[in-house]
Amino acid sequence: MSTAVIRTWRTVRSSRAATIGLAIVAVHVVVALLAPLLTSYAPTVGDSSLALLGPGADHWAGTDQYGRDVLTRVLYGGRYALGVSAAATLLTVALGTVLGCAAALRGGRLDDALMRVLDAVLSVPSILALLVIVTALGSGPWVIVLAIAVVYVPQVTRVVRGAALAVVPADYVTAARARGEGIWPILRREVLPNITDVVCVEFAMRASWVVLLISSLSFLGFGANPPTPDWGLMVAENRTAITVVPMAGLAPIIALATLVVGLNLAADGLSKAWGVDRIREGS
Amino acid sequence: MFTFIARRVVSALGTLLLSSVLVFLAVQALPGDVATQVLGKDATPSAVAALREKLSLDQPAWERYTEWVKGAVHGDFGASLVSGKAVGGEVGQYLGNSLLIALVTVLFAVTGSLVLGIVAGLYRDRWPDHLISTASLVGMSVPEFVVATVLVLAFSVALPLFPAVVLYGPGATTGQLLPAVWLPAASLAIVMAAYIVRMARTSVIDVMASEYVTTARLKGLSSWRVVTRHALPSALLPTLHVIALNVAWLIGGVAVVENVFNYPGIGKLMLSSVQNRDLPVIQAIALISAVVYVLCNLAADLGAMALNPKLRTRGGRAR
């Protein structure tokens, strides 16, 4: 296990894009964790006499219409975005990997039926599916994690299945089958180690889309509930006053864009270092 | 070749049928009794019962499903629970408005991104490539509502060229909507183009490194001819699928952008019908989107067949 970790670390170090990308993401994680130490304001409490101030010495990014410090809300906003995205991406990639490997290993009827159902799920626009699920089950963070998984598992499954299909005909898999090993041990010991690169790239890439989707959902008013500090929600709230305090709208935009650029750089760098065709996998 | 087309069409129909079942089941799972929702909490039990009968909610689910599919095939999606109007006509009106945005978006995004992607691929690792690749990375990394907000800031606040919001209802004429189309279309086109640029760049680089391009060069053909006659047809092939997927993505993408601009299109209708639990409208939009998705994929597969003779003779699968 430790050799695998060292090898991964070397790959990351060898790619400048991946290093920069992961560094940006790491900064976002640290800032979100240390938010209470970095600011003395509370993210959800405002002073209405100080509403819509421009950037100044007390409020570096100005205040919103309720007099809340925008920078504080941006710092805390990373917690919701990163927490929900990380949970959603983990669940999505884990489910997709298991389904994709199972489809590739079993083949035949199960494979056909699974792919057909996933195709049908893909044909419904993801925003509509998300809206229906969130309306049905409420907009708690766990519901959003679940909804994202429903929407994105089909695509992950397809990618992983494609990668696993290249491994399944290999002699060592046939040998494992001949030894009479079950589907789980084969999956864990023979198939998974050989598609780790694809799964890792898929994880980074999927994470960038999940962050975008979650922020869009919040922007539309179906994600984080006010007064939760969340970037998508903040853009929606501060958009109306964008001519008065442009910084209040721009700050969450910058935070969101840098996080996603970081994730995209990491995905690009890793895919290049491992030779995974990311752009084609993404289609 | 015909067996290939036939097989592809049959599997597209199968996918559609399956998605119609999924859509129906998902919408049924929305909580709350529709009849009470429509009539309000103070409705008398007899009124609720009468409405349930009118909406045939008292019948088993599979009967309602077959009724719905039968109607949908004939363009009859039932009546909206909110406005009481026929869903088919209402959705059609909004869809027409969205089509205006989609048309402009696809036109600009596809032509623009193909040109940029090809230029980036031909000038690999030189400054035009660096510029275009960085721009597309940024384009991929910002959500549509951010692009839309920035565009409003630039082109309707700083430079008042385009309207920031649409003040017309769904019945507006094309002439009334036309000035409001450009900013939403530009927001969608920027996000959409980013993906197509990357795909076009990669496939151009792949093809330019291939042996037949080297042969064409050695034959002494001009580089313009090498690119247009030999490289582009093969380079376009993988790009086709990305374009098809993006066109299908548009129908979801418009939901966000149309809400930013208050544009009376299908995305706005989608959001308000989810808020109002207008089940027939949600079902109709989901089914229409599924049809668009399946048709786009079918078109991409058939287009790939037209561009690649190998797929025609083998009669096998595209992959």
Coordinates of C-alpha atoms in Angstrom, one line a residue:
Chain A
M1 CA 0.0 0.0 0.0
S2 CA 2.7 2.4 1.0
T3 CA 4.6 1.9 -2.3
A4 CA 1.4 2.8 -4.2
V5 CA 1.1 6.0 -2.1
I6 CA 4.8 6.9 -2.9
R7 CA 4.2 6.2 -6.6
T8 CA 1.1 8.4 -6.6
W9 CA 3.0 11.1 -4.8
R10 CA 5.8 11.0 -7.4
T11 CA 3.3 11.2 -10.3
V12 CA 1.7 14.2 -8.7
R13 CA 5.1 15.9 -8.2
S14 CA 6.2 15.2 -11.7
S15 CA 3.3 17.1 -13.2
R16 CA 3.3 20.8 -12.7
A17 CA -0.4 21.2 -13.5
A18 CA -1.4 18.6 -11.0
T19 CA 0.9 20.1 -8.3
I20 CA -0.6 23.6 -8.8
G21 CA -4.1 22.3 -9.0
L22 CA -3.9 20.2 -5.8
A23 CA -2.2 23.1 -4.0
I24 CA -5.1 25.4 -4.9
V25 CA -7.6 22.8 -3.6
A26 CA -5.5 22.3 -0.5
V27 CA -5.5 26.1 0.2
H28 CA -9.3 26.1 -0.1
V29 CA -9.6 23.2 2.3
V30 CA -7.3 24.9 4.9
V31 CA -9.1 28.2 4.6
A32 CA -12.5 26.5 5.0
L33 CA -11.3 24.6 8.1
L34 CA -9.6 27.6 9.7
A35 CA -12.3 30.1 8.8
P36 CA -13.2 31.0 12.5
L37 CA -9.5 31.9 13.1
L38 CA -9.2 34.0 10.0
T39 CA -12.1 36.4 10.7
S40 CA -13.6 37.9 13.8
Y41 CA -17.1 38.3 12.2
A42 CA -19.9 35.7 12.3
P43 CA -21.0 34.5 8.9
T44 CA -24.8 34.7 9.6
V45 CA -25.0 37.8 11.8
G46 CA -25.1 41.2 10.2
D47 CA -25.4 44.8 11.4
S48 CA -28.1 46.4 9.1
S49 CA -26.7 49.9 9.7
L50 CA -23.6 48.7 7.9
A51 CA -25.4 47.3 4.8
L52 CA -23.9 47.5 1.3
L53 CA -20.6 49.0 2.3
G54 CA -17.9 49.0 -0.3
P55 CA -14.5 47.3 0.4
G56 CA -12.8 49.1 3.3
A57 CA -10.4 48.6 6.2
D58 CA -13.0 46.9 8.4
H59 CA -14.7 44.8 5.7
W60 CA -12.2 43.9 3.0
A61 CA -14.8 42.7 0.5
G62 CA -17.6 45.0 1.7
T63 CA -20.9 43.9 3.2
D64 CA -24.2 42.6 1.8
Q65 CA -27.7 43.9 2.0
Y66 CA -28.1 42.6 5.6
G67 CA -24.8 44.1 6.7
R68 CA -22.9 40.8 6.9
D69 CA -19.2 40.7 6.1
V70 CA -18.8 39.3 2.6
L71 CA -15.3 38.0 3.1
T72 CA -16.4 36.1 6.2
R73 CA -19.2 34.5 4.3
V74 CA -16.9 33.6 1.4
L75 CA -14.4 32.0 3.9
Y76 CA -17.2 30.0 5.6
G77 CA -18.8 29.3 2.3
G78 CA -16.1 26.8 1.4
R79 CA -17.2 24.5 4.2
Y80 CA -20.6 23.8 2.6
A81 CA -19.2 23.7 -1.0
L82 CA -16.3 21.4 -0.1
G83 CA -18.1 19.2 2.4
V84 CA -21.1 18.5 0.2
S85 CA -19.0 18.1 -2.9
A86 CA -16.5 15.8 -1.3
A87 CA -19.3 13.5 0.1
A88 CA -21.2 13.6 -3.2
T89 CA -18.1 12.8 -5.3
L90 CA -17.0 10.0 -3.0
L91 CA -20.4 8.4 -3.1
T92 CA -20.8 8.8 -6.8
V93 CA -17.3 7.5 -7.8
A94 CA -17.6 4.6 -5.3
L95 CA -21.0 3.5 -6.6
G96 CA -19.9 4.0 -10.2
T97 CA -16.7 2.0 -9.8
V98 CA -18.5 -0.9 -8.2
L99 CA -21.3 -0.9 -10.8
G100 CA -18.9 -0.4 -13.7
C101 CA -16.5 -3.2 -12.6
A102 CA -19.5 -5.5 -11.9
A103 CA -20.9 -4.9 -15.4
A104 CA -17.5 -5.5 -17.0
L105 CA -16.8 -8.7 -15.0
R106 CA -20.2 -10.3 -15.2
G107 CA -21.0 -9.2 -18.8
G108 CA -23.9 -10.7 -20.6
R109 CA -27.5 -9.9 -19.5
L110 CA -26.6 -8.0 -16.3
D111 CA -24.3 -5.7 -18.4
D112 CA -26.9 -5.1 -21.1
A113 CA -29.7 -4.4 -18.6
L114 CA -27.6 -2.1 -16.4
M115 CA -26.3 -0.1 -19.4
R116 CA -29.8 0.3 -20.8
V117 CA -31.2 1.6 -17.5
L118 CA -28.3 4.0 -17.0
D119 CA -28.8 5.3 -20.6
A120 CA -32.4 6.1 -19.7
V121 CA -31.3 8.0 -16.5
L122 CA -28.8 10.0 -18.6
S123 CA -31.5 11.1 -21.0
V124 CA -33.2 13.2 -18.3
P125 CA -31.5 16.6 -17.8
S126 CA -29.5 16.5 -14.6
I127 CA -30.9 19.9 -13.3
L128 CA -34.5 18.6 -13.7
A129 CA -33.7 15.3 -12.0
L130 CA -32.0 17.2 -9.1
L131 CA -34.9 19.6 -8.8
V132 CA -37.4 16.8 -8.6
I133 CA -35.4 14.8 -6.0
V134 CA -34.8 17.9 -3.9
T135 CA -38.5 18.9 -4.1
A136 CA -39.5 15.4 -3.1
L137 CA -37.1 14.9 -0.2
G138 CA -36.2 18.3 1.0
S139 CA -33.0 20.3 0.5
G140 CA -30.8 18.9 3.3
P141 CA -27.1 18.4 2.5
W142 CA -27.6 14.6 2.5
V143 CA -30.4 14.8 0.0
I144 CA -28.2 16.8 -2.3
V145 CA -25.4 14.2 -1.9
L146 CA -27.9 11.5 -2.8
A147 CA -29.4 13.5 -5.7
I148 CA -25.9 14.2 -7.2
A149 CA -25.1 10.5 -7.0
V150 CA -28.3 9.5 -8.9
V151 CA -27.5 12.0 -11.6
Y152 CA -23.7 11.3 -12.0
V153 CA -23.4 7.6 -11.3
P154 CA -24.4 6.6 -14.8
Q155 CA -21.5 8.5 -16.4
V156 CA -18.9 7.3 -13.9
T157 CA -20.2 3.7 -14.4
R158 CA -19.7 4.0 -18.2
V159 CA -16.1 5.3 -17.8
V160 CA -15.1 2.7 -15.3
R161 CA -16.8 -0.1 -17.3
G162 CA -14.8 1.0 -20.3
A163 CA -11.5 0.9 -18.4
A164 CA -12.4 -2.4 -16.7
L165 CA -13.3 -4.1 -20.0
A166 CA -9.7 -3.6 -21.0
V167 CA -8.5 -5.5 -17.9
V168 CA -11.1 -8.3 -17.8
P169 CA -9.7 -10.4 -20.7
A170 CA -6.2 -10.4 -19.2
D171 CA -4.7 -13.7 -18.2
Y172 CA -4.4 -12.9 -14.5
V173 CA -8.1 -12.4 -14.3
T174 CA -8.8 -15.6 -16.1
A175 CA -6.4 -17.3 -13.8
A176 CA -8.2 -15.9 -10.8
R177 CA -11.4 -17.1 -12.2
A178 CA -10.0 -20.6 -12.8
R179 CA -8.8 -20.6 -9.2
G180 CA -12.5 -20.3 -8.4
E181 CA -12.3 -16.9 -6.7
G182 CA -15.5 -15.0 -6.3
I183 CA -16.4 -11.8 -8.0
W184 CA -15.5 -9.6 -5.0
P185 CA -11.9 -10.8 -4.5
I186 CA -11.3 -10.6 -8.3
L187 CA -12.7 -7.1 -8.3
R188 CA -10.6 -6.0 -5.3
R189 CA -7.3 -7.7 -6.0
E190 CA -7.1 -8.0 -9.8
V191 CA -9.3 -5.3 -11.5
L192 CA -9.3 -2.3 -9.1
P193 CA -5.5 -2.0 -8.8
N194 CA -5.2 -1.8 -12.6
I195 CA -7.8 1.0 -13.0
T196 CA -6.8 3.2 -10.1
D197 CA -5.5 5.8 -12.4
V198 CA -8.8 6.1 -14.3
V199 CA -10.7 6.2 -11.1
C200 CA -8.5 9.0 -9.6
V201 CA -8.8 11.1 -12.7
E202 CA -12.5 10.5 -12.8
F203 CA -12.7 11.6 -9.1
A204 CA -10.9 14.9 -9.8
M205 CA -12.9 15.7 -12.9
R206 CA -16.2 14.7 -11.3
A207 CA -15.5 16.8 -8.3
S208 CA -15.2 19.9 -10.5
W209 CA -18.6 19.2 -12.0
V210 CA -20.2 18.4 -8.7
V211 CA -19.0 21.8 -7.3
L212 CA -20.5 23.6 -10.3
L213 CA -23.7 21.7 -10.1
I214 CA -24.1 22.3 -6.4
S215 CA -23.5 26.0 -6.8
S216 CA -26.0 26.2 -9.6
L217 CA -28.6 24.4 -7.4
S218 CA -28.0 26.9 -4.6
F219 CA -28.2 29.8 -7.1
L220 CA -31.6 28.6 -8.2
G221 CA -32.7 28.5 -4.6
F222 CA -32.9 24.7 -4.3
G223 CA -29.6 24.0 -2.5
A224 CA -28.3 25.6 0.7
N225 CA -31.0 27.4 2.6
P226 CA -30.4 31.0 3.6
P227 CA -28.7 32.2 5.8
T228 CA -26.2 29.4 5.2
P229 CA -23.0 30.9 3.8
D230 CA -22.7 29.3 0.3
W231 CA -21.1 30.7 -2.8
G232 CA -23.9 30.0 -5.2
L233 CA -26.5 31.4 -2.8
M234 CA -24.3 34.5 -2.2
V235 CA -24.0 35.2 -6.0
A236 CA -27.8 35.0 -6.2
E237 CA -28.3 37.3 -3.1
N238 CA -25.7 39.9 -4.1
R239 CA -26.5 40.0 -7.7
T240 CA -29.3 42.6 -7.3
A241 CA -26.9 45.0 -5.7
I242 CA -24.0 44.3 -8.0
T243 CA -23.9 47.8 -9.4
V244 CA -23.6 49.2 -5.9
V245 CA -21.1 46.8 -4.4
P246 CA -19.6 44.8 -7.3
M247 CA -17.1 43.2 -4.8
A248 CA -19.9 41.4 -2.9
G249 CA -20.9 39.5 -6.0
L250 CA -17.4 39.0 -7.3
A251 CA -15.8 37.6 -4.1
P252 CA -17.9 34.3 -4.1
I253 CA -17.4 34.1 -7.9
I254 CA -13.6 34.3 -7.5
A255 CA -13.7 31.7 -4.7
L256 CA -15.8 29.3 -6.8
A257 CA -13.8 29.7 -10.0
T258 CA -10.4 29.2 -8.3
L259 CA -11.6 26.0 -6.6
V260 CA -12.9 24.6 -9.9
V261 CA -9.8 25.7 -11.8
G262 CA -7.7 23.9 -9.2
L263 CA -9.8 20.7 -9.6
N264 CA -9.6 20.9 -13.4
L265 CA -5.8 21.5 -13.3
A266 CA -5.4 18.5 -11.0
A267 CA -7.5 16.3 -13.3
D268 CA -5.6 17.5 -16.4
G269 CA -2.2 17.0 -14.8
L270 CA -3.0 13.5 -13.4
S271 CA -4.5 12.3 -16.6
K272 CA -1.5 13.5 -18.6
A273 CA 1.0 11.9 -16.1
W274 CA -0.9 8.6 -16.1
G275 CA -1.7 8.6 -19.8
V276 CA -5.5 8.5 -19.2
D277 CA -7.3 10.2 -22.0
R278 CA -9.3 12.6 -19.9
I279 CA -11.0 14.6 -22.6
R280 CA -12.3 11.5 -24.3
E281 CA -13.3 9.9 -21.0
G282 CA -15.3 12.9 -20.2
S283 CA -17.5 12.6 -23.2
Chain B
M1 CA -25.3 -0.7 -43.2
F2 CA -29.1 -0.8 -42.9
T3 CA -29.0 -3.4 -40.1
F4 CA -26.7 -1.0 -38.3
I5 CA -29.1 1.9 -38.7
A6 CA -32.1 -0.2 -37.8
R7 CA -30.4 -1.6 -34.7
R8 CA -29.4 1.9 -33.6
V9 CA -33.0 3.2 -34.1
V10 CA -34.5 0.3 -32.2
S11 CA -32.1 0.8 -29.2
A12 CA -32.9 4.5 -29.2
L13 CA -36.6 3.7 -29.0
G14 CA -35.9 1.2 -26.2
T15 CA -34.0 3.9 -24.2
L16 CA -36.9 6.3 -24.8
L17 CA -39.5 3.9 -23.5
L18 CA -37.4 3.1 -20.4
S19 CA -36.8 6.8 -19.7
S20 CA -40.6 7.5 -20.0
V21 CA -41.1 4.8 -17.3
L22 CA -38.4 6.4 -15.1
V23 CA -39.8 9.9 -15.6
F24 CA -43.3 8.7 -14.7
L25 CA -42.2 6.9 -11.6
A26 CA -40.0 9.8 -10.4
V27 CA -42.8 12.3 -10.7
Q28 CA -45.2 10.0 -9.0
A29 CA -42.8 9.9 -6.0
L30 CA -43.2 13.7 -5.4
P31 CA -44.8 13.9 -2.0
G32 CA -48.2 15.3 -1.2
D33 CA -51.5 14.5 -2.7
V34 CA -51.9 16.4 -6.0
A35 CA -55.6 17.0 -5.5
T36 CA -55.1 18.6 -2.0
Q37 CA -52.2 20.6 -3.4
V38 CA -54.3 22.1 -6.1
L39 CA -57.5 22.8 -4.0
G40 CA -55.7 23.9 -0.9
K41 CA -55.9 22.6 2.7
D42 CA -59.5 23.7 3.3
A43 CA -61.0 21.7 0.5
T44 CA -64.0 19.6 1.3
P45 CA -63.4 15.8 1.0
S46 CA -66.0 15.5 -1.8
A47 CA -64.3 18.2 -3.9
V48 CA -60.9 16.4 -3.4
A49 CA -62.5 13.1 -4.4
A50 CA -64.1 14.7 -7.5
L51 CA -60.7 16.2 -8.6
R52 CA -59.0 12.9 -8.0
E53 CA -61.4 11.2 -10.3
K54 CA -61.1 14.0 -12.9
L55 CA -57.3 13.6 -12.8
S56 CA -57.8 9.7 -12.8
L57 CA -55.7 9.5 -9.6
D58 CA -58.1 6.8 -8.4
Q59 CA -56.8 4.4 -11.1
P60 CA -53.7 2.2 -10.7
A61 CA -50.4 3.6 -11.7
W62 CA -49.8 1.4 -14.7
E63 CA -53.1 2.4 -16.2
R64 CA -52.3 6.1 -15.8
Y65 CA -48.9 5.4 -17.4
T66 CA -50.3 3.8 -20.5
E67 CA -52.9 6.6 -20.8
W68 CA -50.1 9.2 -20.5
V69 CA -47.9 7.5 -23.1
K70 CA -50.8 7.1 -25.5
G71 CA -51.7 10.7 -25.2
A72 CA -48.0 11.8 -25.4
V73 CA -47.5 10.0 -28.7
H74 CA -50.4 12.1 -30.1
G75 CA -49.0 15.3 -28.6
D76 CA -51.6 15.4 -25.8
F77 CA -49.9 15.8 -22.5
G78 CA -53.0 16.5 -20.4
A79 CA -53.9 19.9 -18.8
S80 CA -51.7 22.0 -16.6
L81 CA -52.7 21.8 -12.9
V82 CA -51.9 25.5 -12.4
S83 CA -53.1 27.3 -15.6
G84 CA -55.6 24.6 -16.7
K85 CA -54.4 25.0 -20.3
A86 CA -53.3 22.1 -22.5
V87 CA -49.7 21.2 -21.5
G88 CA -48.7 20.5 -25.1
G89 CA -49.5 24.0 -26.3
E90 CA -48.0 25.7 -23.3
V91 CA -44.7 23.7 -23.3
G92 CA -44.6 24.2 -27.1
Q93 CA -44.8 28.0 -26.7
Y94 CA -41.9 28.1 -24.1
L95 CA -39.9 25.6 -26.1
G96 CA -40.1 27.8 -29.2
N97 CA -38.7 30.7 -27.2
S98 CA -35.9 28.5 -25.9
L99 CA -35.2 27.2 -29.4
L100 CA -34.3 30.7 -30.4
I101 CA -31.6 30.8 -27.7
A102 CA -30.4 27.2 -28.5
L103 CA -30.1 28.0 -32.2
V104 CA -27.9 31.0 -31.7
T105 CA -25.9 29.2 -29.0
V106 CA -25.2 26.1 -31.1
L107 CA -24.4 28.2 -34.2
F108 CA -21.8 30.3 -32.4
A109 CA -20.4 27.7 -30.0
V110 CA -19.9 25.0 -32.6
T111 CA -18.3 27.1 -35.3
G112 CA -16.3 29.3 -32.9
S113 CA -15.0 26.4 -30.8
L114 CA -14.1 24.2 -33.9
V115 CA -12.0 27.0 -35.3
L116 CA -10.4 27.7 -32.0
G117 CA -9.8 24.0 -31.3
I118 CA -8.3 23.4 -34.7
V119 CA -6.0 26.5 -34.4
A120 CA -4.9 25.3 -30.9
G121 CA -4.2 21.8 -32.2
L122 CA -2.2 23.1 -35.3
Y123 CA -0.2 25.5 -33.1
R124 CA 0.4 22.9 -30.4
D125 CA 2.5 24.2 -27.5
R126 CA 3.0 27.7 -29.1
W127 CA 1.3 30.9 -27.8
P128 CA -2.0 30.6 -29.7
D129 CA -2.5 27.1 -28.1
H130 CA -1.5 28.3 -24.6
L131 CA -3.9 31.2 -24.9
I132 CA -6.8 29.1 -26.2
S133 CA -6.2 26.2 -23.8
T134 CA -6.1 28.6 -20.7
A135 CA -9.3 30.3 -21.9
S136 CA -11.1 27.0 -22.3
L137 CA -9.9 25.8 -18.8
V138 CA -11.4 29.0 -17.3
G139 CA -14.5 28.6 -19.4
M140 CA -15.0 25.0 -18.0
S141 CA -14.4 26.2 -14.5
V142 CA -17.1 28.8 -14.1
P143 CA -20.8 27.9 -13.9
E144 CA -23.3 29.4 -16.4
F145 CA -24.9 31.8 -13.8
V146 CA -21.5 33.4 -13.2
V147 CA -20.8 33.9 -16.9
A148 CA -24.3 35.4 -17.2
T149 CA -23.8 37.7 -14.2
V150 CA -20.4 38.9 -15.6
L151 CA -21.9 39.5 -19.0
V152 CA -24.8 41.5 -17.6
L153 CA -22.3 43.6 -15.6
A154 CA -20.3 44.2 -18.8
F155 CA -22.9 44.6 -21.5
S156 CA -26.0 45.9 -19.8
V157 CA -24.6 47.9 -16.8
A158 CA -21.3 49.2 -18.0
L159 CA -22.1 49.3 -21.7
P160 CA -26.0 49.4 -22.0
L161 CA -26.2 47.4 -25.2
F162 CA -28.5 44.6 -24.3
P163 CA -31.4 44.2 -21.8
A164 CA -30.5 42.6 -18.5
V165 CA -34.0 41.1 -18.0
V166 CA -36.8 40.2 -20.3
L167 CA -40.1 41.9 -19.6
Y168 CA -42.3 39.9 -21.9
G169 CA -44.3 36.8 -21.2
P170 CA -44.2 33.5 -23.1
G171 CA -46.4 34.9 -25.8
A172 CA -43.9 37.5 -27.0
T173 CA -43.0 37.7 -30.7
T174 CA -39.6 36.8 -32.0
G175 CA -39.0 40.4 -32.8
Q176 CA -39.6 41.4 -29.1
L177 CA -37.4 38.6 -27.8
L178 CA -34.5 39.0 -30.3
P179 CA -32.6 41.7 -28.5
A180 CA -32.7 39.6 -25.3
V181 CA -31.4 36.5 -26.9
W182 CA -27.8 37.4 -27.3
L183 CA -26.6 37.6 -23.7
P184 CA -28.2 34.2 -22.6
A185 CA -26.9 32.6 -25.7
A186 CA -23.4 34.0 -25.2
S187 CA -23.3 32.7 -21.6
L188 CA -24.3 29.2 -22.7
A189 CA -22.0 29.3 -25.7
I190 CA -18.9 30.2 -23.6
V191 CA -19.5 27.3 -21.3
M192 CA -20.4 24.9 -24.1
A193 CA -17.5 25.9 -26.3
A194 CA -14.9 25.2 -23.6
Y195 CA -15.5 21.4 -23.9
I196 CA -15.7 21.3 -27.7
V197 CA -12.4 23.3 -28.0
R198 CA -10.6 20.8 -25.9
M199 CA -11.9 17.8 -27.8
A200 CA -11.2 19.4 -31.2
R201 CA -7.7 20.3 -30.1
T202 CA -6.9 16.7 -28.9
S203 CA -8.3 15.1 -32.0
V204 CA -6.5 17.5 -34.4
I205 CA -3.2 16.7 -32.6
D206 CA -3.8 13.0 -32.8
V207 CA -4.6 13.1 -36.5
M208 CA -1.8 15.4 -37.4
A209 CA 0.6 12.8 -35.9
S210 CA -0.8 10.0 -38.0
E211 CA 1.0 8.3 -40.9
Y212 CA -1.5 9.3 -43.6
V213 CA -1.0 13.0 -42.8
T214 CA 2.7 12.5 -43.1
T215 CA 2.2 10.7 -46.4
A216 CA 0.0 13.6 -47.6
R217 CA 2.7 16.0 -46.6
L218 CA 5.4 14.0 -48.3
K219 CA 3.3 13.9 -51.5
G220 CA 3.9 17.7 -51.5
L221 CA 0.4 18.8 -50.8
S222 CA 0.0 22.4 -49.5
S223 CA -0.6 22.5 -45.7
W224 CA -4.0 24.0 -46.3
R225 CA -5.0 21.0 -48.4
V226 CA -3.5 18.6 -45.9
V227 CA -5.5 20.1 -43.1
T228 CA -8.8 20.6 -44.9
R229 CA -9.0 17.4 -46.9
H230 CA -7.0 14.8 -44.9
A231 CA -6.9 15.9 -41.3
L232 CA -10.3 17.6 -40.6
P233 CA -12.7 14.8 -41.5
S234 CA -11.1 12.4 -39.1
A235 CA -10.5 15.0 -36.5
L236 CA -14.2 16.0 -36.5
L237 CA -15.3 12.4 -35.8
P238 CA -14.7 12.2 -32.0
T239 CA -15.7 15.9 -31.7
L240 CA -19.2 15.0 -33.1
H241 CA -20.1 13.1 -29.9
V242 CA -19.0 15.9 -27.7
I243 CA -21.1 18.3 -29.7
A244 CA -24.2 16.0 -29.5
L245 CA -23.8 15.6 -25.8
N246 CA -23.5 19.4 -25.4
V247 CA -26.6 20.1 -27.4
A248 CA -28.5 17.7 -25.2
W249 CA -27.0 19.4 -22.2
L250 CA -28.4 22.7 -23.4
I251 CA -31.9 21.9 -22.3
G252 CA -30.7 21.7 -18.7
G253 CA -28.2 24.5 -19.1
V254 CA -30.9 26.9 -20.2
A255 CA -32.7 26.4 -16.9
V256 CA -30.2 28.4 -15.0
V257 CA -29.5 31.1 -17.6
E258 CA -33.1 31.7 -18.4
N259 CA -33.7 32.4 -14.8
V260 CA -30.9 34.9 -14.6
F261 CA -32.4 36.8 -17.5
N262 CA -36.1 36.1 -16.7
Y263 CA -36.4 34.8 -20.3
P264 CA -39.7 33.0 -20.9
G265 CA -38.3 29.7 -22.1
I266 CA -38.5 26.0 -21.2
G267 CA -35.9 26.3 -18.4
K268 CA -38.0 28.9 -16.6
L269 CA -41.2 26.8 -17.1
M270 CA -39.2 23.8 -15.7
L271 CA -38.3 25.7 -12.5
S272 CA -41.8 27.1 -11.9
S273 CA -43.5 23.8 -12.6
V274 CA -41.3 22.1 -10.0
Q275 CA -42.1 24.8 -7.5
N276 CA -45.8 24.5 -8.2
R277 CA -45.8 20.7 -8.4
D278 CA -47.4 20.9 -11.9
L279 CA -46.9 17.2 -12.6
P280 CA -48.1 17.0 -16.2
V281 CA -45.8 19.9 -17.2
I282 CA -42.8 18.3 -15.5
Q283 CA -43.5 15.0 -17.1
A284 CA -43.9 16.6 -20.5
I285 CA -40.6 18.6 -20.2
A286 CA -38.7 15.5 -19.0
L287 CA -40.0 13.4 -21.9
I288 CA -39.2 16.1 -24.5
S289 CA -35.7 16.4 -23.1
A290 CA -35.2 12.7 -23.3
V291 CA -36.3 12.7 -26.9
V292 CA -33.8 15.5 -27.6
Y293 CA -31.0 13.6 -25.9
V294 CA -31.8 10.3 -27.7
L295 CA -32.1 12.1 -31.1
C296 CA -28.8 14.0 -30.6
N297 CA -27.0 10.8 -29.8
L298 CA -28.6 9.0 -32.8
A299 CA -27.6 11.9 -35.1
A300 CA -24.0 11.8 -33.8
D301 CA -23.8 8.0 -34.4
L302 CA -25.2 8.4 -37.9
G303 CA -23.0 11.4 -38.6
A304 CA -19.9 9.4 -37.4
M305 CA -21.0 6.7 -39.9
A306 CA -21.1 9.2 -42.7
L307 CA -17.6 10.4 -41.9
N308 CA -16.0 7.1 -41.2
P309 CA -16.3 4.4 -43.9
K310 CA -15.1 1.7 -41.5
L311 CA -18.2 1.9 -39.5
R312 CA -20.3 1.5 -42.6
T313 CA -18.7 -1.7 -44.0
R314 CA -18.3 -3.5 -40.7
G315 CA -21.9 -2.9 -39.8
G316 CA -20.7 -3.2 -36.3
R317 CA -20.9 -0.8 -33.3
A318 CA -19.5 2.6 -33.3
R319 CA -17.0 1.8 -30.6

